[in-house]
Amino acid sequence: MPEITVSDDLYRQLEAESRDTDVTDTLWEMVGSYRRANNPESDMG
């Protein structure tokens, strides 16, 4: 799995968004949403 480095401030925001979910899961969901919004072909293939 690739390593993703984020600032402490962003990590605190991720923790707040995650609530009962693992921060890593929340981060990957955000990455997936970003990829679909910015490169719809990325999920095809």
Coordinates of C-alpha atoms in Angstrom, one line a residue:
M1 CA 0.0 0.0 0.0
P2 CA 1.4 3.4 -0.9
E3 CA 2.4 5.7 2.0
I4 CA 0.6 9.0 2.2
T5 CA 2.0 11.8 4.3
V6 CA -0.3 14.6 5.6
S7 CA 0.2 17.5 7.9
D8 CA -0.9 17.3 11.6
D9 CA -3.7 19.8 10.9
L10 CA -5.1 17.7 8.0
Y11 CA -4.7 14.5 10.1
R12 CA -6.9 16.1 12.8
Q13 CA -9.5 17.0 10.2
L14 CA -9.4 13.4 9.0
E15 CA -9.9 12.1 12.5
A16 CA -12.8 14.4 13.0
E17 CA -14.4 13.2 9.7
S18 CA -13.7 9.5 10.5
R19 CA -15.6 9.4 13.8
D20 CA -16.2 5.6 14.2
T21 CA -14.3 4.7 11.0
D22 CA -10.6 4.0 10.7
V23 CA -8.7 7.2 9.4
T24 CA -7.0 5.1 6.7
D25 CA -10.4 4.0 5.3
T26 CA -11.7 7.6 5.4
L27 CA -8.6 8.8 3.6
W28 CA -8.9 6.1 0.8
E29 CA -12.6 7.0 0.4
M30 CA -11.5 10.7 -0.1
V31 CA -8.8 9.7 -2.6
G32 CA -11.3 7.6 -4.5
S33 CA -13.8 10.4 -4.6
Y34 CA -11.2 12.8 -5.8
R35 CA -10.0 10.4 -8.6
R36 CA -13.6 9.8 -9.8
A37 CA -14.3 13.5 -9.9
N38 CA -11.1 14.5 -11.6
N39 CA -10.4 11.5 -13.8
P40 CA -13.5 9.3 -14.4
E41 CA -11.5 6.9 -16.6
S42 CA -9.3 6.0 -13.6
D43 CA -11.7 3.4 -12.3
M44 CA -12.2 1.7 -15.7
G45 CA -10.1 -1.1 -16.9

